[in-house]
mmCIF file of C-alpha atoms in Angstrom:
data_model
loop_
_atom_site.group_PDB
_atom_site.id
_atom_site.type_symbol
_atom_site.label_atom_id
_atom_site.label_comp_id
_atom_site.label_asym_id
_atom_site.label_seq_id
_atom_site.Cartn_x
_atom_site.Cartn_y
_atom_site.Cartn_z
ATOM 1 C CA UNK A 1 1.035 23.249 221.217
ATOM 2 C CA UNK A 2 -1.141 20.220 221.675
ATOM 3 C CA UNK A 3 -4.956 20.751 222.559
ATOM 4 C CA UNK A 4 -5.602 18.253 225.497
ATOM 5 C CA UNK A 5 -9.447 17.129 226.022
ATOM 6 C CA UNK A 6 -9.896 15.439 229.412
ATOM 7 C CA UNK A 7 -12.696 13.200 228.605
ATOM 8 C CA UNK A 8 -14.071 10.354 230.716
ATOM 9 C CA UNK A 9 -14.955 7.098 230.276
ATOM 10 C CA UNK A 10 -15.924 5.293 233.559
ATOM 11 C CA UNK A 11 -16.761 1.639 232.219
ATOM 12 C CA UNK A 12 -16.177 -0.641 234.704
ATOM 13 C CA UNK A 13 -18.266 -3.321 232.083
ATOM 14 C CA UNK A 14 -14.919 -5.917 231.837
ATOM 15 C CA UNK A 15 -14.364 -6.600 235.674
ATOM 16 C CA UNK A 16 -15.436 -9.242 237.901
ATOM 17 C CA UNK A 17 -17.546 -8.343 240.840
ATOM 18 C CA UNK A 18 -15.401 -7.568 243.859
ATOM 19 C CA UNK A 19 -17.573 -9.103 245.865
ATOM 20 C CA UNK A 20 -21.041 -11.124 245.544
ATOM 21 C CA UNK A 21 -23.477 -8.037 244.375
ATOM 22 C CA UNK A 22 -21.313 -5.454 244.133
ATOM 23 C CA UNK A 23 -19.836 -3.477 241.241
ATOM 24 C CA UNK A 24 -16.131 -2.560 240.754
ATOM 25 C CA UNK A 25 -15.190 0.533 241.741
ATOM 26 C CA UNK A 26 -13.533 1.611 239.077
ATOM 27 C CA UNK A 27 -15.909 3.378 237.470
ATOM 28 C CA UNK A 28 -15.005 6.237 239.897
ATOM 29 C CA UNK A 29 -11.543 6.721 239.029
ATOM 30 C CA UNK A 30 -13.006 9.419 236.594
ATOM 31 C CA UNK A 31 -14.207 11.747 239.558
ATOM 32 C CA UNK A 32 -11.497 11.017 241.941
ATOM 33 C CA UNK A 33 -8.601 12.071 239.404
ATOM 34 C CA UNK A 34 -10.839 15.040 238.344
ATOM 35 C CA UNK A 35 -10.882 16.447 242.682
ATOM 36 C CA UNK A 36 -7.322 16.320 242.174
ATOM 37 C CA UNK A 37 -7.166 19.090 239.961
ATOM 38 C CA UNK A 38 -6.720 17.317 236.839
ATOM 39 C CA UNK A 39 -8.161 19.090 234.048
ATOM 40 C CA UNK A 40 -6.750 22.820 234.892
ATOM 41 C CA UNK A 41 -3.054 20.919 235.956
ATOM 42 C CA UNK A 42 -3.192 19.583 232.190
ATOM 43 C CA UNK A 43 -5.022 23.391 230.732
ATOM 44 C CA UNK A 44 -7.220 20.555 229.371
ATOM 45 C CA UNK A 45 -10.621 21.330 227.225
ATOM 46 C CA UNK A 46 -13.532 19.522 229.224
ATOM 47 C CA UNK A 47 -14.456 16.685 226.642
ATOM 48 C CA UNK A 48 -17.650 15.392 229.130
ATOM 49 C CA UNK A 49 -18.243 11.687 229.484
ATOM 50 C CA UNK A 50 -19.235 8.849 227.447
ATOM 51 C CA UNK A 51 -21.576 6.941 229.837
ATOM 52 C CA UNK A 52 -21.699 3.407 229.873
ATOM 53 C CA UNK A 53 -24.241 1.232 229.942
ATOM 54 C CA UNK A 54 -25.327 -0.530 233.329
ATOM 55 C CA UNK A 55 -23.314 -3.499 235.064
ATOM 56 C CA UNK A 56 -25.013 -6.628 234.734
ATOM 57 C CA UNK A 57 -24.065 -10.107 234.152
ATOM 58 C CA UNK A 58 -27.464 -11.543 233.777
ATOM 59 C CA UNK A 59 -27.246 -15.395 233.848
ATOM 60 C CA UNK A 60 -23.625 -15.257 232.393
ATOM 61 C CA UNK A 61 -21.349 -18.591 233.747
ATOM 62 C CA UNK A 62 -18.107 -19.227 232.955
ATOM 63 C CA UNK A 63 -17.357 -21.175 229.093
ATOM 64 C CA UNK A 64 -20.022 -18.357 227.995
ATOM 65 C CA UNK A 65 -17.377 -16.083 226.602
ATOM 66 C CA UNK A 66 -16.816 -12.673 227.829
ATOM 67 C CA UNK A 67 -19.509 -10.996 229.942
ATOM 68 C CA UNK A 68 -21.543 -7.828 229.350
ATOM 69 C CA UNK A 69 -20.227 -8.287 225.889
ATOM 70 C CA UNK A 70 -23.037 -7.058 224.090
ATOM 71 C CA UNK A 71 -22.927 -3.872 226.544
ATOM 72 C CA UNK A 72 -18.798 -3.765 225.744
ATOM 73 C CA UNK A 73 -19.610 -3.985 222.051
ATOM 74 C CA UNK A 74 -21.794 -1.131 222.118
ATOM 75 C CA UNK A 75 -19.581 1.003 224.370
ATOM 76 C CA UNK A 76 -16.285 0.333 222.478
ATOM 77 C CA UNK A 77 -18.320 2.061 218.929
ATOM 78 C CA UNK A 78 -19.312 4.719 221.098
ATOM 79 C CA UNK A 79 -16.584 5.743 222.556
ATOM 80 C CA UNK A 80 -14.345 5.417 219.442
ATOM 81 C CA UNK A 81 -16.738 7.463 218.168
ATOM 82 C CA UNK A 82 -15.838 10.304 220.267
ATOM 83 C CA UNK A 83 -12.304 9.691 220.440
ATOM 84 C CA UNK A 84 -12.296 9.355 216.615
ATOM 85 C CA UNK A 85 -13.526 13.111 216.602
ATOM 86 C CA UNK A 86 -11.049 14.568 218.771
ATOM 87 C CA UNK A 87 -8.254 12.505 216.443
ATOM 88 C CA UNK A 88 -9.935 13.979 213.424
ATOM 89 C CA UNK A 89 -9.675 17.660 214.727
ATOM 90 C CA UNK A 90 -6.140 17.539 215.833
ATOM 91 C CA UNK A 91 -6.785 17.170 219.745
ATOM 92 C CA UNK A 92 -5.013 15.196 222.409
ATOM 93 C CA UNK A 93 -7.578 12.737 224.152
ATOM 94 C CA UNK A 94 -6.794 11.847 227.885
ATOM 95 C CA UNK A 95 -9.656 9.657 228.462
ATOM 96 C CA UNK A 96 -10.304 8.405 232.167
ATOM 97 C CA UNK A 97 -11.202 5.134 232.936
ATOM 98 C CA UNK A 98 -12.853 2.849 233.593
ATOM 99 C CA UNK A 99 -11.256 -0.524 233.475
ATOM 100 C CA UNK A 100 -8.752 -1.648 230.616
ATOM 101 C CA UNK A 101 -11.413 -2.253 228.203
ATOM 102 C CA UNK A 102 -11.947 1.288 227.323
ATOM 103 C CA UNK A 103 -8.295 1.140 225.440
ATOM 104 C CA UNK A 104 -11.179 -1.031 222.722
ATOM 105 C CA UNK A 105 -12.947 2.175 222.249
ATOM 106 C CA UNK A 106 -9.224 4.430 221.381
ATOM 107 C CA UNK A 107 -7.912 1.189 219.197
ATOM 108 C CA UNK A 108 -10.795 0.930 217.316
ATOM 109 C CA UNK A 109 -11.198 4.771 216.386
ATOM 110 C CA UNK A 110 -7.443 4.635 215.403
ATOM 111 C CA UNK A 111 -8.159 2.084 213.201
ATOM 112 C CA UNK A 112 -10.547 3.659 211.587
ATOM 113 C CA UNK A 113 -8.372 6.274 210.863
ATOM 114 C CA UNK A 114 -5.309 4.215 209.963
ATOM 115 C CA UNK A 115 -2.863 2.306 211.287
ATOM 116 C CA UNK A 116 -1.387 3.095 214.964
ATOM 117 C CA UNK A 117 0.316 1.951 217.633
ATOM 118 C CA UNK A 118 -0.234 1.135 221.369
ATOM 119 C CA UNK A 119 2.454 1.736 224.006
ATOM 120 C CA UNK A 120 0.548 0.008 227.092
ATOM 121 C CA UNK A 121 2.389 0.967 230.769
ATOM 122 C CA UNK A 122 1.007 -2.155 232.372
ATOM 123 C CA UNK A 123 1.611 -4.919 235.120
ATOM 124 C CA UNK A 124 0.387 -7.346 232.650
ATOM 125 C CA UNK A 125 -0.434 -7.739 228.856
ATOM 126 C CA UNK A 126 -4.031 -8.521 229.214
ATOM 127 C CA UNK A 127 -3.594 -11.108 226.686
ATOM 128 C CA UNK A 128 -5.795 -14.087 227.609
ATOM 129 C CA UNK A 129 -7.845 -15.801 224.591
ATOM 130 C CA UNK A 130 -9.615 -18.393 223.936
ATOM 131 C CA UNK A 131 -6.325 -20.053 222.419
ATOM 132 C CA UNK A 132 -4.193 -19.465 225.626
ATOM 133 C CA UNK A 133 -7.093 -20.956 228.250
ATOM 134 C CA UNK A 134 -3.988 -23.593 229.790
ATOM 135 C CA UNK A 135 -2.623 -20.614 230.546
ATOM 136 C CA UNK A 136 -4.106 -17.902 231.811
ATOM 137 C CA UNK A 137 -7.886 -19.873 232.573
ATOM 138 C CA UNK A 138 -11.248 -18.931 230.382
ATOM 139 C CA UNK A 139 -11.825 -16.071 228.946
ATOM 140 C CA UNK A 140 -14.503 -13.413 230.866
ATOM 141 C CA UNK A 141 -13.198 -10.181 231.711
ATOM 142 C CA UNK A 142 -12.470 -8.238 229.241
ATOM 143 C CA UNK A 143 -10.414 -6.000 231.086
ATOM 144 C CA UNK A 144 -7.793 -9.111 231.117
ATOM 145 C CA UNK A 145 -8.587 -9.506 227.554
ATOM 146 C CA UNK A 146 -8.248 -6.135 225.528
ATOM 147 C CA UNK A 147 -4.777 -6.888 224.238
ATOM 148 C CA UNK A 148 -5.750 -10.273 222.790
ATOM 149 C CA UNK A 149 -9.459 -8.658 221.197
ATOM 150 C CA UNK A 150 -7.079 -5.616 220.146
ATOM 151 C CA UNK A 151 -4.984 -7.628 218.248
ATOM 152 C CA UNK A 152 -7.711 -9.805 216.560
ATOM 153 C CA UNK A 153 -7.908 -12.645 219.057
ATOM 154 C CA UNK A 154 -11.398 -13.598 220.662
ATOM 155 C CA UNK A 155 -14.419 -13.674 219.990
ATOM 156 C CA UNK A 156 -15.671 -11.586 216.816
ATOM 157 C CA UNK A 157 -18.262 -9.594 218.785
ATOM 158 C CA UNK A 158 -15.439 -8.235 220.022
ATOM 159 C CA UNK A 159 -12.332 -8.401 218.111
ATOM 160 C CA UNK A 160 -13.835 -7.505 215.342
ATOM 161 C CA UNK A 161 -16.450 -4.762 215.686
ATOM 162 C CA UNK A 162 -17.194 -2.790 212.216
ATOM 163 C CA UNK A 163 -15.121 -5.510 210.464
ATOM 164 C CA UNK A 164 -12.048 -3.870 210.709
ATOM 165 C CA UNK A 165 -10.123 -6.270 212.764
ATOM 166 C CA UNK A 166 -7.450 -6.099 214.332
ATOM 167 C CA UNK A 167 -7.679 -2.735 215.536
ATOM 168 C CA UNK A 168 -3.650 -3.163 216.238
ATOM 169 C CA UNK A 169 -0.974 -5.345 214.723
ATOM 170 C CA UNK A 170 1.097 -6.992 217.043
ATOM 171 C CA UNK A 171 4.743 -5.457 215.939
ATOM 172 C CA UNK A 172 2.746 -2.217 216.386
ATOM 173 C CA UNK A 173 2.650 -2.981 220.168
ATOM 174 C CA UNK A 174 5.223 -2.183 223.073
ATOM 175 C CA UNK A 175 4.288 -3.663 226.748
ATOM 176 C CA UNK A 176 6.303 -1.700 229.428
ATOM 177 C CA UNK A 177 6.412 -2.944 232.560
ATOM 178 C CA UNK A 178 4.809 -6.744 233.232
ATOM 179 C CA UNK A 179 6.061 -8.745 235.738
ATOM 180 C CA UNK A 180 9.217 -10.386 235.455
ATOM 181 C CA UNK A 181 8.408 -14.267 234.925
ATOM 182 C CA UNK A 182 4.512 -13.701 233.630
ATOM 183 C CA UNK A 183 3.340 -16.486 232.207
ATOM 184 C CA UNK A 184 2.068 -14.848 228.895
ATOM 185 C CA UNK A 185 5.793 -13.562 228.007
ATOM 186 C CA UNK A 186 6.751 -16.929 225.415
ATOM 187 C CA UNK A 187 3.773 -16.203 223.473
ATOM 188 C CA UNK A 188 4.407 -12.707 223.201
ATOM 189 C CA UNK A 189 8.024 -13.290 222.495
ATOM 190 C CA UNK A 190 6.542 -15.901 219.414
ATOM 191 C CA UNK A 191 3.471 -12.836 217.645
ATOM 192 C CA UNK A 192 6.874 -10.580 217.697
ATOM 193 C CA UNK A 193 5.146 -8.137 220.684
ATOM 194 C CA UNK A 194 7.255 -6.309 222.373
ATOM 195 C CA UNK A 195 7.599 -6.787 225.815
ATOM 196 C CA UNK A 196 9.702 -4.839 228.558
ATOM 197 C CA UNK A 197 9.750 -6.390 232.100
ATOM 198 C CA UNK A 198 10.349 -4.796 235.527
ATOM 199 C CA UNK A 199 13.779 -5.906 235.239
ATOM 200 C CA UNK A 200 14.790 -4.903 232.253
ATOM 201 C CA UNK A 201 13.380 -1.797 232.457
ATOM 202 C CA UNK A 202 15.078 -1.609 235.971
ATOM 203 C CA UNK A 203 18.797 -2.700 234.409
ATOM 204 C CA UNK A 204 18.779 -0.309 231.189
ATOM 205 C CA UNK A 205 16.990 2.364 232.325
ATOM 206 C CA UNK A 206 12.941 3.473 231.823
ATOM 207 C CA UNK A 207 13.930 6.593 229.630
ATOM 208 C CA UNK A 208 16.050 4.420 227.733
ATOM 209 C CA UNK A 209 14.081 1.334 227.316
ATOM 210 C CA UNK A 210 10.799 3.658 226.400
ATOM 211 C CA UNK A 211 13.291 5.787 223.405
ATOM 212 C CA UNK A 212 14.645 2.633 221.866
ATOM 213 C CA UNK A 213 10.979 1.215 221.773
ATOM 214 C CA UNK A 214 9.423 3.888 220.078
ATOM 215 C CA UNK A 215 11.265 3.117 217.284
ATOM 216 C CA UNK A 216 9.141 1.889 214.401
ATOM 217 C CA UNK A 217 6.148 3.990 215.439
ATOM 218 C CA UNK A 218 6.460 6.384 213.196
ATOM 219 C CA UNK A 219 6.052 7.490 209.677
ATOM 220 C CA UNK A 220 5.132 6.381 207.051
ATOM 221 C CA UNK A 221 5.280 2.868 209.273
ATOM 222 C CA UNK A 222 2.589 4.148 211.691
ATOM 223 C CA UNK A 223 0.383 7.734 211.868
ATOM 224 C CA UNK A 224 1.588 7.461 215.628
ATOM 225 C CA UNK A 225 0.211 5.592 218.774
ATOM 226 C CA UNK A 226 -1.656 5.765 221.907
ATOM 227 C CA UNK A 227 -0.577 5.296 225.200
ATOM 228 C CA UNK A 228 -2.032 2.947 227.651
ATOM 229 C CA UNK A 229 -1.595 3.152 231.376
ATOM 230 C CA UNK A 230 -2.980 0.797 233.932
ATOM 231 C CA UNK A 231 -2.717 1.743 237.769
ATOM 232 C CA UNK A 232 -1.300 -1.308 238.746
ATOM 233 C CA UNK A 233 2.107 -1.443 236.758
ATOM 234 C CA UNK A 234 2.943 0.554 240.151
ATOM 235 C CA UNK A 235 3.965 -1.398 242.784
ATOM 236 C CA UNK A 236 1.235 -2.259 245.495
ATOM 237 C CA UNK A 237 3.361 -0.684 248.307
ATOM 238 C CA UNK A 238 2.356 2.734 246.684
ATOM 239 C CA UNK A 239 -0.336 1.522 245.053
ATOM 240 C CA UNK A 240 -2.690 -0.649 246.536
ATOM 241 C CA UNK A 241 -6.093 0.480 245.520
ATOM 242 C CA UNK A 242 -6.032 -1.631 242.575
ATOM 243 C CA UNK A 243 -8.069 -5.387 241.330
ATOM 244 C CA UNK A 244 -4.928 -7.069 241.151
ATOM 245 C CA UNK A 245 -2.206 -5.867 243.796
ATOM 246 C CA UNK A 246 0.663 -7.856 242.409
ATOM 247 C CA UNK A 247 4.318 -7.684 243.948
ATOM 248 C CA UNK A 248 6.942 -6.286 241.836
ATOM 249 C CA UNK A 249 6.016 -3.479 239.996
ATOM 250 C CA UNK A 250 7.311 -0.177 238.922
ATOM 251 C CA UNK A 251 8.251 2.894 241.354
ATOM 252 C CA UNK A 252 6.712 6.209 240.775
ATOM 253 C CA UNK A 253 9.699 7.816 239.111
ATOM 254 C CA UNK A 254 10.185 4.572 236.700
ATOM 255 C CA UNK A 255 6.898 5.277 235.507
ATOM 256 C CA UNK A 256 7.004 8.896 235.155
ATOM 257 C CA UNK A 257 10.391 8.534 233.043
ATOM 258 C CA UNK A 258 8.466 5.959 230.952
ATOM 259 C CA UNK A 259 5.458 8.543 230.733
ATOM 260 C CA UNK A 260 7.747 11.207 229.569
ATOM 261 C CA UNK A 261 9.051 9.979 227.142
ATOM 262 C CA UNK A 262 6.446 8.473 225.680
ATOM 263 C CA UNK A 263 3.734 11.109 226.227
ATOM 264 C CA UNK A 264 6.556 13.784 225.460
ATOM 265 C CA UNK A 265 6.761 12.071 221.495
ATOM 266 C CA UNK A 266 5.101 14.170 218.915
ATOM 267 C CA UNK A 267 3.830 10.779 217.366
ATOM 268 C CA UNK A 268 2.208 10.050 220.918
ATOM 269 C CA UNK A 269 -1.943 10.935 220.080
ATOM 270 C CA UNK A 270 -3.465 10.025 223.159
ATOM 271 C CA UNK A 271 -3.720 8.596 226.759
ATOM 272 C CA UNK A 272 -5.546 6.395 228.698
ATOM 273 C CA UNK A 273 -5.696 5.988 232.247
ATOM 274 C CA UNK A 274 -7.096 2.832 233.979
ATOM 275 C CA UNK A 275 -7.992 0.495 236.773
ATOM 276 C CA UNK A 276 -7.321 2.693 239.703
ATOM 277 C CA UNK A 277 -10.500 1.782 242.199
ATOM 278 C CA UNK A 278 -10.621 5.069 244.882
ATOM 279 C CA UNK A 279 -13.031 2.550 247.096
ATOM 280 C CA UNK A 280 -9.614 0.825 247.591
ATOM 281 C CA UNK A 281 -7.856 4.385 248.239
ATOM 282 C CA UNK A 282 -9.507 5.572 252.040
ATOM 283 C CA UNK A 283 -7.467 8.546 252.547
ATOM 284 C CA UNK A 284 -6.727 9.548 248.646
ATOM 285 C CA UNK A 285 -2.967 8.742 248.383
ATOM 286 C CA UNK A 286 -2.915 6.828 245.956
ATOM 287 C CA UNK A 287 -5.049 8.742 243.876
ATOM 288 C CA UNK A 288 -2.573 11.974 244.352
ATOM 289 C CA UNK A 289 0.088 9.763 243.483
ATOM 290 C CA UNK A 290 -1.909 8.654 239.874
ATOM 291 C CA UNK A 291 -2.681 11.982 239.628
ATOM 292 C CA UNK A 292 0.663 13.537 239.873
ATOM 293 C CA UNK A 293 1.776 10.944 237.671
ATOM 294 C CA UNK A 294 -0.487 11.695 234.408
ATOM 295 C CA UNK A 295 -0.330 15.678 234.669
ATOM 296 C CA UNK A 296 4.078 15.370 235.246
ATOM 297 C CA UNK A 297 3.733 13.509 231.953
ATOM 298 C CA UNK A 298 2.528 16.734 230.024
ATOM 299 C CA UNK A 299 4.735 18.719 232.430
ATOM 300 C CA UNK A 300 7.069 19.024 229.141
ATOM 301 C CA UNK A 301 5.650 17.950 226.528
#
């Protein structure tokens, strides 16, 4: 039986500013998921909360790099310091978010422990770098970025914290559930990242396409991997209350076959959750629905 420890982590450090002085939201996700029952639907351990240092920008402008990067820095070591513990003892970390950037904090304690896998359940790859600017624009938020500073790609203070970049390897990465078409899917296709689309994952099946995947994360290849999901690899017509609403994205039960399998693996050694903003959400729904999603995943497993 696996020892779950909900533990939050409600960074909202690598978004842009909704609006002109104001914060994202997401740093509530945390508390909204947590008044939906969470941590006695999973029989979850309370793990607390790794609080993150304040939102602020300063004088950053764009061709600076990313922003609050000295804040990210710090908060990625500290929270791989307390996911690194839970790793350590045995336990099953379900860390809420936050924006994508706290999936720095889980790749960085795994590399400290070895070598591990990500299996990110996401609308897009986050993948923009300094080396890809034609493409997806300058770097900034590192919430678009964790993928590329994951993988050793960015800027040092960064993508290379404790000197143990990268944190992943690219064939030790599986993508389910970008946009069919996204822009970043040739360059992917070149580092040898796996990358499942909508419509694959639509024409063979999300149970299927998540089994075949998992193949190569395991021993001795990998210890295991963690799993990665953002909010807004759902569709915006159930749900909306995310940064970037974009069309075409995964129904509920898509994901939660994905989640199954995936969580359900005995090589699976954590979850994140991310980018679900309940300031977007006025009556809750969506925040059931995320809900409902993460605790079905351990419904099983």
């Amino acid at each position: 039986m696996r020892t779950l420890v909900l533990l939050d982590a409600p960074s909202n450090l690598g978004l842009r500013p909704p609006a002109p002085g104001a914060v994202p939201g997401v740093y509530k996700l945390a508390g909204a998921l947590r008044e939906q029952g969470l941590l006695s639907r999973l029989g979850a351990r309370e793990g607390g909360v790794v609080v993150p240092p304040r939102y602020d920008r300063g004088d950053w402008v764009e061709g600076d790099g990313v922003f609050n990067a000295d804040a990210l820095a710090a908060y990625t070591v500290t929270l791989a310091d307390r996911i690194e513990r839970h790793l350590r003892a045995g336990e099953f970390p379900v860390v809420l978010g936050g924006d994508c950037s706290i999936q720095l904090g889980a790749s960085l304690a795994m590399r400290r422990t070895g070598r591990y896998g990500l299996a990110a359940v996401d609308g897009s790859a986050d993948f923009r770098h300094p080396g890809n600017t034609a493409v997806n624009g300058p770097v900034g938020a590192a919430g678009g970025e964790e993928l590329a500073l994951a993988t050793g790609r960015g800027q040092p203070s960064l993508s290379d914290l404790e000197g143990l970049a990268p944190y992943l390897r690219d064939e030790d990465v599986r993508l389910f559930g970008m946009r069919d078409g996204d822009a970043d899917l040739p360059e992917l296709a070149e580092a040898g990242i796996f990358a499942a689309t909508v419509g694959e994952i639509r024409r063979r099946g999300a149970a299927a396409v998540a089994r075949s995947a998992l193949d190569g994360l395991h021993p001795p290849v990998t210890d295991g991997f963690w799993v990665h999901l953002d909010a807004d690899v759902l569709d915006p017509e159930v749900m909306p209350a995310v940064d970037s609403p974009d069309p075409g994205g995964l129904l509920p039960q898509e994901v939660a076959e994905l989640l199954r399998v995936l969580v359900g693996s005995p090589r699976c050694v954590g979850l994140n959750v991310t980018i679900y903003d309940p300031d977007l959400d006025p009556d809750g729904r969506a925040g059931a629905l995320l809900a409902d999603l993460v605790a079905g995943a351990f419904a099983s497993s």
